[in-house]
mmCIF file of C-alpha atoms in Angstrom:
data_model
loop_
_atom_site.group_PDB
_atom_site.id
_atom_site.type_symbol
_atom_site.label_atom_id
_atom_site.label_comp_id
_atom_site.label_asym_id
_atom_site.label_seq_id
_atom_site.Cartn_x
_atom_site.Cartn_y
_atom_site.Cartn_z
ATOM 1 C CA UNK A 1 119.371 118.277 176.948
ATOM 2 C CA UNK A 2 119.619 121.567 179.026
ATOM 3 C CA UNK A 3 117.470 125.039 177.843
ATOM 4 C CA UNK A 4 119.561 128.038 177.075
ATOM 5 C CA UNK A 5 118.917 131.110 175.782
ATOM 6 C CA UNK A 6 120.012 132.229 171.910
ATOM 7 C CA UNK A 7 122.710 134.449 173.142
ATOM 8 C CA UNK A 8 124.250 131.391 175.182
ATOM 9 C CA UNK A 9 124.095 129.309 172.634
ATOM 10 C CA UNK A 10 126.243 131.515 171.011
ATOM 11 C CA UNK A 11 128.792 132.246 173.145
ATOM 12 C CA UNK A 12 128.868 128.333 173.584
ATOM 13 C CA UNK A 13 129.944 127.565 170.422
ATOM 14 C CA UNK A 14 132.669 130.172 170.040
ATOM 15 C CA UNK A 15 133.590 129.236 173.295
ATOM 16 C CA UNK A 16 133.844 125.517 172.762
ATOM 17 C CA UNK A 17 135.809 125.988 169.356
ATOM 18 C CA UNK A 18 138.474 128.468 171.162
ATOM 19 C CA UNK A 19 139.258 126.144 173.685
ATOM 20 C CA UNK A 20 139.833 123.111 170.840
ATOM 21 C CA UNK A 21 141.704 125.502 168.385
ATOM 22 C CA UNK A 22 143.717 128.373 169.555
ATOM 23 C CA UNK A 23 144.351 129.580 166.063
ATOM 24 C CA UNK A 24 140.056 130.738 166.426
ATOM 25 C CA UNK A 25 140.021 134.255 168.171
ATOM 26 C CA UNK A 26 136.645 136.720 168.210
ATOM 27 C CA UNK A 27 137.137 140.513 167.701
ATOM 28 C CA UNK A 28 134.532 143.093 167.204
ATOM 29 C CA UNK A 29 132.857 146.644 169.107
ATOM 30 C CA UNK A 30 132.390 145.512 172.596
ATOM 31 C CA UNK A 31 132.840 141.910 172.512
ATOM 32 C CA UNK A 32 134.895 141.935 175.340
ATOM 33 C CA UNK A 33 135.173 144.637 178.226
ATOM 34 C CA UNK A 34 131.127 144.652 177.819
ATOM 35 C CA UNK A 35 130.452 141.131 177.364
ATOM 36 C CA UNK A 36 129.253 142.039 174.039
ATOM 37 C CA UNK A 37 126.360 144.458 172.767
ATOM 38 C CA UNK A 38 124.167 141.788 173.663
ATOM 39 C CA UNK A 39 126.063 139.689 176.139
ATOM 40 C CA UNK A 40 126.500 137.070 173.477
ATOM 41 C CA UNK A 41 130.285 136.981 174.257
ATOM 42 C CA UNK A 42 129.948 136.864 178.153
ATOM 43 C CA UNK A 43 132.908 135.356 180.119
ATOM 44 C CA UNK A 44 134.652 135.033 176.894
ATOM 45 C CA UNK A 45 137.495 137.963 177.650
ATOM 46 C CA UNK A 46 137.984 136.443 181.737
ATOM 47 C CA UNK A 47 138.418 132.936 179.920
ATOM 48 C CA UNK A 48 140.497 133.911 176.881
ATOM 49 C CA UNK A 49 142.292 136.923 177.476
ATOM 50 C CA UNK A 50 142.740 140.247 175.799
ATOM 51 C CA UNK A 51 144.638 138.658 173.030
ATOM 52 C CA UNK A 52 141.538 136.568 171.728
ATOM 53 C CA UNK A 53 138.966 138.671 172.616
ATOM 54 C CA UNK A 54 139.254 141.595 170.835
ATOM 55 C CA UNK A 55 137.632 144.950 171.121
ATOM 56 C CA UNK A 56 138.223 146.911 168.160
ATOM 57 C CA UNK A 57 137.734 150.789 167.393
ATOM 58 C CA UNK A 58 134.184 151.486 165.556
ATOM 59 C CA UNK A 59 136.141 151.150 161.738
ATOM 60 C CA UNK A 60 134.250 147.871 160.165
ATOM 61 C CA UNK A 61 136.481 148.364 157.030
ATOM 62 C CA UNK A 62 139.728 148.066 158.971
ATOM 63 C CA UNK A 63 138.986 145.307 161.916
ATOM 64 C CA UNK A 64 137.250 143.437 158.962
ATOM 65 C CA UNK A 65 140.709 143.386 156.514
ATOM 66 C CA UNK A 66 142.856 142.872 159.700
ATOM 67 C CA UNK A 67 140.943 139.530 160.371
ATOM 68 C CA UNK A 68 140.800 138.494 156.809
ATOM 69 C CA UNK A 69 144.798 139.261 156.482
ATOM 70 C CA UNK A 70 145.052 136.999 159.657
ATOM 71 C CA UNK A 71 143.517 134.015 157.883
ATOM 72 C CA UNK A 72 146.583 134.237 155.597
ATOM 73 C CA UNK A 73 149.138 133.739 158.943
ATOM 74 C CA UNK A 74 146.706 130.469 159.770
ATOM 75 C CA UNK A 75 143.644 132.322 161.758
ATOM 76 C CA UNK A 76 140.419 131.906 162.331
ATOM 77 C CA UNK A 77 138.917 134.677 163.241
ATOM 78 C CA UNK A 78 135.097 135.140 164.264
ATOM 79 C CA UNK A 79 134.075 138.702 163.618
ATOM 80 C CA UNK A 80 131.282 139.983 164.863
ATOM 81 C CA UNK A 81 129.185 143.033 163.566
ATOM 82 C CA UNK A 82 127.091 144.746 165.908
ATOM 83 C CA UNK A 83 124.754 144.861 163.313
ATOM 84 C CA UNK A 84 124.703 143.700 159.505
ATOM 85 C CA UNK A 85 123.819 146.987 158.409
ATOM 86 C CA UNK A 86 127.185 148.530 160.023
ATOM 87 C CA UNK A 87 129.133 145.377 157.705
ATOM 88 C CA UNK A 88 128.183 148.086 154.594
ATOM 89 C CA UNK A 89 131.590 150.197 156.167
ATOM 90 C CA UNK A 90 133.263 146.459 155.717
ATOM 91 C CA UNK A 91 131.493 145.126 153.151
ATOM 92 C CA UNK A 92 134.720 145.587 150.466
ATOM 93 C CA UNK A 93 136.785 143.319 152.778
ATOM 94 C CA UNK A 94 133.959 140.949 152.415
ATOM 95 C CA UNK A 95 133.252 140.849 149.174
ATOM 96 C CA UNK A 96 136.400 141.608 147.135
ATOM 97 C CA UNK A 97 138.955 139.880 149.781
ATOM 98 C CA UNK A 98 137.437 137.132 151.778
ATOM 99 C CA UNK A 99 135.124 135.707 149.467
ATOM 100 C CA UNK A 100 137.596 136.005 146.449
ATOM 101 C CA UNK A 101 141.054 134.568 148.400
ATOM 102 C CA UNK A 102 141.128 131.359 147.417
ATOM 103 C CA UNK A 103 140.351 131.302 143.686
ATOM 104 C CA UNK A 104 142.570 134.655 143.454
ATOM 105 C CA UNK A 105 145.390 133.069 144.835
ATOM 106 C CA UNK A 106 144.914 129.828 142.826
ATOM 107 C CA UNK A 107 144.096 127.633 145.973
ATOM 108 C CA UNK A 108 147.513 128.865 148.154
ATOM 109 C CA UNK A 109 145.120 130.722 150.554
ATOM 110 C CA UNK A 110 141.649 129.561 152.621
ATOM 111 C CA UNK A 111 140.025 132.194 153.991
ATOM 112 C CA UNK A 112 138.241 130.398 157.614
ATOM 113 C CA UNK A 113 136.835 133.293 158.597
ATOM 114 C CA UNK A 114 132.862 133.923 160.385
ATOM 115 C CA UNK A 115 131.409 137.537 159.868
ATOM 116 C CA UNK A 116 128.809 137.546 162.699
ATOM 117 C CA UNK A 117 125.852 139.780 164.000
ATOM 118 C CA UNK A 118 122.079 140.316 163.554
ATOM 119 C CA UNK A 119 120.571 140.922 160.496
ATOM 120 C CA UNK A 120 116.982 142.702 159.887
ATOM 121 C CA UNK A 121 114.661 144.333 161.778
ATOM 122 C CA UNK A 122 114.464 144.535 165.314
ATOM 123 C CA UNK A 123 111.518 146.946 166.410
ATOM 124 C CA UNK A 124 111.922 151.067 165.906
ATOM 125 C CA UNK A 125 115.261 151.631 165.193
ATOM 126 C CA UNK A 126 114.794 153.088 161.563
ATOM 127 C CA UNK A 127 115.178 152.552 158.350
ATOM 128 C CA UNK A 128 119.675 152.573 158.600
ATOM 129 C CA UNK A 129 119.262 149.862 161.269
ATOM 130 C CA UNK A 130 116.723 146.936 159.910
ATOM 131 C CA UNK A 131 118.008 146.093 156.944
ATOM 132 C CA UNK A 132 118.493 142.344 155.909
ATOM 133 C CA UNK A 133 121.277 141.547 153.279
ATOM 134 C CA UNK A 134 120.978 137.834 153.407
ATOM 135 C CA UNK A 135 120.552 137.691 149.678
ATOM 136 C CA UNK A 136 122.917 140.319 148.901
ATOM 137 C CA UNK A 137 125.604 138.614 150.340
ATOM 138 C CA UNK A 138 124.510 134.972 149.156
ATOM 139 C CA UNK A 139 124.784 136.805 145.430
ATOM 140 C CA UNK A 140 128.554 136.609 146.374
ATOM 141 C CA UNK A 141 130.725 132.771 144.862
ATOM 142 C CA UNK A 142 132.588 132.075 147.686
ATOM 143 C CA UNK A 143 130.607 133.482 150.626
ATOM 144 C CA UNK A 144 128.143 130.894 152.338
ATOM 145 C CA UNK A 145 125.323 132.412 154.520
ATOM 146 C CA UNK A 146 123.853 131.035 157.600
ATOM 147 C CA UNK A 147 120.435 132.315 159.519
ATOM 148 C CA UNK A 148 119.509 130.365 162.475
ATOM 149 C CA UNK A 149 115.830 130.649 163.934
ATOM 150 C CA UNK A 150 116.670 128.631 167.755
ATOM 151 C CA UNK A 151 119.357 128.161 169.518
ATOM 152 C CA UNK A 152 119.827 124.719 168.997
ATOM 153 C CA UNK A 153 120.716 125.252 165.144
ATOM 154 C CA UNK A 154 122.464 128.204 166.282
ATOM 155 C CA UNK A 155 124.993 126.439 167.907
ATOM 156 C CA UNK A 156 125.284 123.116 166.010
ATOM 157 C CA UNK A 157 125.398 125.695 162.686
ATOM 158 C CA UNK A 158 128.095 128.567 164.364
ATOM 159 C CA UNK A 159 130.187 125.583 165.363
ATOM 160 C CA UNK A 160 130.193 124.377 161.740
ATOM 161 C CA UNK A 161 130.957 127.688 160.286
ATOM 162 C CA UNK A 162 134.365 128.338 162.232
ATOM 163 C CA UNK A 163 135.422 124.791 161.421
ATOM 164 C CA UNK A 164 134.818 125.594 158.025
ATOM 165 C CA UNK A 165 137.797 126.534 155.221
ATOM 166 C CA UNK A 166 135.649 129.269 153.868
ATOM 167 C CA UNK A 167 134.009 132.661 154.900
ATOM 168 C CA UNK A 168 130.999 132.238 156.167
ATOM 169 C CA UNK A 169 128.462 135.027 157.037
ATOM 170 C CA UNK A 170 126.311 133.930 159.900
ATOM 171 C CA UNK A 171 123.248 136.126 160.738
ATOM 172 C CA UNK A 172 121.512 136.376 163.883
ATOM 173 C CA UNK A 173 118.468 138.413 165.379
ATOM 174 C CA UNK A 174 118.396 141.360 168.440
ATOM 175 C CA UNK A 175 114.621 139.828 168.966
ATOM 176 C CA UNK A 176 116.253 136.396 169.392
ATOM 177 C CA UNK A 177 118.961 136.209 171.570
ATOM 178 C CA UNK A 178 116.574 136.312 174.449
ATOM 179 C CA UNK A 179 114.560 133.158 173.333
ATOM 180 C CA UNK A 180 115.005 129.972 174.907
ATOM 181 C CA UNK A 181 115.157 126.181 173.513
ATOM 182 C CA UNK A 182 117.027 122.884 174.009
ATOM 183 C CA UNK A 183 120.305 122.173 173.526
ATOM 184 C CA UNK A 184 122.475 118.758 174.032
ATOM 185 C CA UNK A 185 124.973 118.295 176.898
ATOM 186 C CA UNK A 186 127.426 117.217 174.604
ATOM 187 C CA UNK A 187 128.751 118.239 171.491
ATOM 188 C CA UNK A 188 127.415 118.375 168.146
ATOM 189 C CA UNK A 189 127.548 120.209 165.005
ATOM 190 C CA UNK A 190 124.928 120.874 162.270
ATOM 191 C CA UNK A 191 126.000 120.699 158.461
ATOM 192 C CA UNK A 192 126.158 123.514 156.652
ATOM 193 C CA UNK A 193 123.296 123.580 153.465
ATOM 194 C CA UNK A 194 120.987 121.257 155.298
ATOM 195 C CA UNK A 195 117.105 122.445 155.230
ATOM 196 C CA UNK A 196 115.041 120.870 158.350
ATOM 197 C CA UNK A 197 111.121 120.662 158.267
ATOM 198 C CA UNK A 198 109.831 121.713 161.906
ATOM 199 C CA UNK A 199 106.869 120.759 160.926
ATOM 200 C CA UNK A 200 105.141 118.404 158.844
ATOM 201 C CA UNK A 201 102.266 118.509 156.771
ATOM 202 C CA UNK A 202 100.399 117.160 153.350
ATOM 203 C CA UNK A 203 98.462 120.576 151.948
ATOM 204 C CA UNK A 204 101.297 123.177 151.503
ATOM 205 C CA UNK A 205 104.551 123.662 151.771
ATOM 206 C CA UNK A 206 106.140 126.795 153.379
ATOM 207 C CA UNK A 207 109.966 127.624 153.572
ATOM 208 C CA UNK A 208 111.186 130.676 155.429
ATOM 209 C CA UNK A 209 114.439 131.164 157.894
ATOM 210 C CA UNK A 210 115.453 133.287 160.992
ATOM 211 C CA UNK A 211 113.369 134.826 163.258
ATOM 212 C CA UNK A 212 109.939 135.517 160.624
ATOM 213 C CA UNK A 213 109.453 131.629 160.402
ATOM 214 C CA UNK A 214 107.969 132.275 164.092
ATOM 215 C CA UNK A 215 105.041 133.579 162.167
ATOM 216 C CA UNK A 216 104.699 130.354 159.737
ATOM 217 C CA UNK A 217 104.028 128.775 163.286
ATOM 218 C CA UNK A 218 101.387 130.706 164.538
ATOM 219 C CA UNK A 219 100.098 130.469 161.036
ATOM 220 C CA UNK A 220 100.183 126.817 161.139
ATOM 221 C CA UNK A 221 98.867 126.510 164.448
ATOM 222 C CA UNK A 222 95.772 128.414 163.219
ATOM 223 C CA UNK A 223 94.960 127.104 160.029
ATOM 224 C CA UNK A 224 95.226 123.315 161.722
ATOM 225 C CA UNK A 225 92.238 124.551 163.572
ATOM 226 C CA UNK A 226 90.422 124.719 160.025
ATOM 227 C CA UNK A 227 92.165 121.554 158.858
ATOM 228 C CA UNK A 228 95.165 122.966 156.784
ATOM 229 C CA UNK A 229 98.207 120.670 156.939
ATOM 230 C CA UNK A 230 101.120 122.918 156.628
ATOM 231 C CA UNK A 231 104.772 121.437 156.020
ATOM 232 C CA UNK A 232 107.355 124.229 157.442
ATOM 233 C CA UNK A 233 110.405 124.553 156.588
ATOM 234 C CA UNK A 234 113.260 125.554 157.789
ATOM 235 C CA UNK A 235 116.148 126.601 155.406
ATOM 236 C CA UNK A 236 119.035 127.777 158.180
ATOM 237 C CA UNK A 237 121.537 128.096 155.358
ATOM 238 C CA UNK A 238 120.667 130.735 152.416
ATOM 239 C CA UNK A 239 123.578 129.271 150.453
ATOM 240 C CA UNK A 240 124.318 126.481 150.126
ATOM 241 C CA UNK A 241 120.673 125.962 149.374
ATOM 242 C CA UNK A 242 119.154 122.715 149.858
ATOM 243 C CA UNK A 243 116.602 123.085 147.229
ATOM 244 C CA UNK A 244 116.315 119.511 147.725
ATOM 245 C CA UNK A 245 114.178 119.275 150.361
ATOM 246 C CA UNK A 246 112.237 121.902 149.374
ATOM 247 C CA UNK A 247 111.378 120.462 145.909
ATOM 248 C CA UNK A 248 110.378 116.910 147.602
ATOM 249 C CA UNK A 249 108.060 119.190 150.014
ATOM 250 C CA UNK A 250 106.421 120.704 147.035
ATOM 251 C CA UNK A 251 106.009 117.187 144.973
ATOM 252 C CA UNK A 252 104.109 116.293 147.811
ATOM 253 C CA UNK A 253 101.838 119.256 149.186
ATOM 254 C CA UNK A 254 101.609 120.612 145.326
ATOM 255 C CA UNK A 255 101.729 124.305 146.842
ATOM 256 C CA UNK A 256 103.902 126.469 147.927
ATOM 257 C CA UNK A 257 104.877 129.639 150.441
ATOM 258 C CA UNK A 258 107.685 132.161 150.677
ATOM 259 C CA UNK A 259 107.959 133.565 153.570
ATOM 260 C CA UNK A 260 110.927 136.645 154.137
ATOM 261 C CA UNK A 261 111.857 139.134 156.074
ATOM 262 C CA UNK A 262 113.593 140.953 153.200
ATOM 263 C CA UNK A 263 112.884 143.543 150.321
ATOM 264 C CA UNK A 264 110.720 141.698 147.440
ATOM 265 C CA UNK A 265 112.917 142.297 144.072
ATOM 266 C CA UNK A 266 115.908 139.715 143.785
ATOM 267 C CA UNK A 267 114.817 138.337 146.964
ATOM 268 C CA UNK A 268 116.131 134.744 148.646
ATOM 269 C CA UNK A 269 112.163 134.105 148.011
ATOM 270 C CA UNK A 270 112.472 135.193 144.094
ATOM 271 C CA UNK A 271 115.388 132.269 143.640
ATOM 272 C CA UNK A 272 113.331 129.867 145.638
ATOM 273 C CA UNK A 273 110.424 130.546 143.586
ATOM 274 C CA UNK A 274 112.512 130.252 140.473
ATOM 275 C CA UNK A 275 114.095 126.751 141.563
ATOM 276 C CA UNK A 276 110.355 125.373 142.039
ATOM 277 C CA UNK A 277 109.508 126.296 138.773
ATOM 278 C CA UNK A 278 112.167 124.628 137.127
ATOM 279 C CA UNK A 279 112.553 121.623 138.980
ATOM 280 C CA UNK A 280 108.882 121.008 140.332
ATOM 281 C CA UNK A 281 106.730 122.781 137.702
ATOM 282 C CA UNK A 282 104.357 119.935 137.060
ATOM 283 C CA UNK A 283 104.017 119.463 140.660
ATOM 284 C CA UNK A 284 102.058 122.528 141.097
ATOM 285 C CA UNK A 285 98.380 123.070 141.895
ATOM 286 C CA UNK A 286 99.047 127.054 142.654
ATOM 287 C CA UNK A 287 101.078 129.774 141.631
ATOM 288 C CA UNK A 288 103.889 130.230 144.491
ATOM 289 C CA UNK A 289 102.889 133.080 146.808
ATOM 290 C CA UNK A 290 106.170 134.672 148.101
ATOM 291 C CA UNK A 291 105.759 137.404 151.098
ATOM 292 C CA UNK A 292 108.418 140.023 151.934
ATOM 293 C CA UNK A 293 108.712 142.947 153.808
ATOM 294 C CA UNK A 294 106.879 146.007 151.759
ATOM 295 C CA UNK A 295 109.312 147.370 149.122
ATOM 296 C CA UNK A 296 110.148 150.514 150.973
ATOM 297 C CA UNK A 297 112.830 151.704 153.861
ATOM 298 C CA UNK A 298 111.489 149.996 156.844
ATOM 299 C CA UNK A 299 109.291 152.755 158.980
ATOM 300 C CA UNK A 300 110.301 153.891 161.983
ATOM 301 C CA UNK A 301 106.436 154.090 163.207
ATOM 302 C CA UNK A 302 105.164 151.542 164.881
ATOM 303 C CA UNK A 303 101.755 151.703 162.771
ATOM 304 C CA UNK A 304 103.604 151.476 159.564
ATOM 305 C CA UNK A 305 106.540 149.028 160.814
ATOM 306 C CA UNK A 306 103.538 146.656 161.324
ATOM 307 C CA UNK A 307 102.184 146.876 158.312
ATOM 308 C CA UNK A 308 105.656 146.914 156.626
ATOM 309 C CA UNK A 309 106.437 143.070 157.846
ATOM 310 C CA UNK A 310 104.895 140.560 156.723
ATOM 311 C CA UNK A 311 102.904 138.371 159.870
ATOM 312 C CA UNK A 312 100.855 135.202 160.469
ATOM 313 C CA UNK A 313 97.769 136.910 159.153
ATOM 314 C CA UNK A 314 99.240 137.456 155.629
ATOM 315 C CA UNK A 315 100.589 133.867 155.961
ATOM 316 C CA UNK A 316 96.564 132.520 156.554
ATOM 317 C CA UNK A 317 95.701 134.336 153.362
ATOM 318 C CA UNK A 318 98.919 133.373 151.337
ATOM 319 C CA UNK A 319 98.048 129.506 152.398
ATOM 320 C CA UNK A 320 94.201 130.124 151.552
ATOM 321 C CA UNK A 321 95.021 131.993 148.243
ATOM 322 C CA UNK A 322 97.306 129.025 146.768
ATOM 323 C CA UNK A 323 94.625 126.315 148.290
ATOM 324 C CA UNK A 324 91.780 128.404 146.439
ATOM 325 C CA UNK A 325 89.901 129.151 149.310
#
């Protein structure tokens, strides 16, 4: 195992799969002259070339149809976003080409395409630049959605999503790509729709993904101290959703958590909740408690951007409201 940072781990992976397959190329603002807006494409343009590292004008709508046309000539083409919120310019190409290709054109054409970038918050940049559209894009047949929280599912998952026939949205974090964490030597790949618990535990079950599960820890870590089991996890991919392990989780603990970094109303949390319900309602010792961001434009004050997201603290009191404590 070696430690890398988040941003290595993805430039690893896109690396690694554009030296196996030529046919993969990455194009986006400043992915290559710059390195990238946050160096997450470093050394790619020395190693690859101006032909297959791509920088682009800033016009999402048209770099975004030029790489989904591509797929049609036998590319794969990563695209990255410098931010999810800037994908709104593209977000046509997204949702009425890419993710509707192959059933349009009656199976003749796959669309292997990655639409990159970070998604949410990421400190005071206002309320245009911490948006996160996980759930509006998971809404979408055809589209599956990825959100890593370390960089060892980062890579094993990114890896994954260019090998894979369909688009794929794969969402990232500014506040991660500086963390570090354990990767293998060699290669490997993580499936796509695959939950993992990080942590196990017997009194309640919490599922979150991306970088807002780092509050479930320090949540966990606390309430141990009082003798709270907590079972975290991880879901990595928004859809496919492995409700599986998530239902087994709650048959066991009896409660449940939501944990998001997202607006409340049609939420990833809300289907979640929903799934539990139907599948597990017997199982249940508590209502689900489902946290989100507050239901408003995220603040650009720090005083009101901290109460906006939801944190460990409201995690304690979520565990001890469905444990009746």
């Amino acid at each position: 195992m070696k430690t890398i940072q988040f941003r290595e781990a993805i430039c690893e992976a896109m690396s690694e799969e554009m030296r196996r397959d030529e046919s993969v190329y990455l194009m986006g603002e400043e992915v290559a002259e710059y390195n990238g807006a946050y160096k997450a494409s470093k050394g790619m343009l020395d190693e690859f070339g101006p032909k297959r590292v791509i920088d682009t004008p800033i016009a999402e709508l048209g770099f975004a149809g030029i790489a989904v046309g591509s797929t049609m000539t036998g590319n794969r083409p990563i695209v990255e976003y410098m931010t999810f919120n800037f994908s709104l310019v593209g977000i046509d190409q997204i949702i009425n080409n890419a993710a509707k290709i192959r059933q349009m054109s009656g199976g003749q054409f796959k669309c292997p395409i990655v639409f990159r970038g970070p998604t949410a918050s990421a400190g005071q940049l206002g309320a245009t630049h911490s948006q996160a559209f996980e759930n509006w894009f998971a809404n979408t047949p055809g589209l599956k959605v990825v959100v890593p929280s370390n960089p060892y599912d980062a890579k094993g998952l990114l890896k994954a999503a260019i090998r894979d026939e369909d688009p794929v949205i794969f969402m990232e974090s500014e506040q991660m790509y500086g963390d570090k964490g354990e990767v293998p030597e060699g290669e490997y790949i993580l499936p796509i729709g695959v939950a993992d618990i990080k942590r196990k535990g017997d009194d309640v079950t919490i599922v979150s993904f991306g970088k807002i599960i780092k509050e479930a820890y320090k949540a966990a870590d606390e309430l141990e101290k009082e003798g709270i089991s907590c079972e975290i996890i991880d879901l990595r991919t928004v859809r496919p959703m492995d409700r599986k392990t998530i239902i087994e989780s709650v048959k066991k603990t009896n409660r449940l958590v939501v944990l998001e970094e997202a607006w409340p109303f049609g939420s990833v949390a809300t289907e979640i909740t929903y799934s539990v319900q139907a599948e597990a309602f017997d199982y249940l010792d508590a209502p689900v408690v489902k946290l989100n961001t507050a239901d408003t434009p995220a603040p650009y004050s720090p005083v009101l951007l901290k109460e906006w997201l939801p944190n460990s603290d409201d995690v304690i009191k979520a565990v001890k409201k469905v444990l009746y404590q």
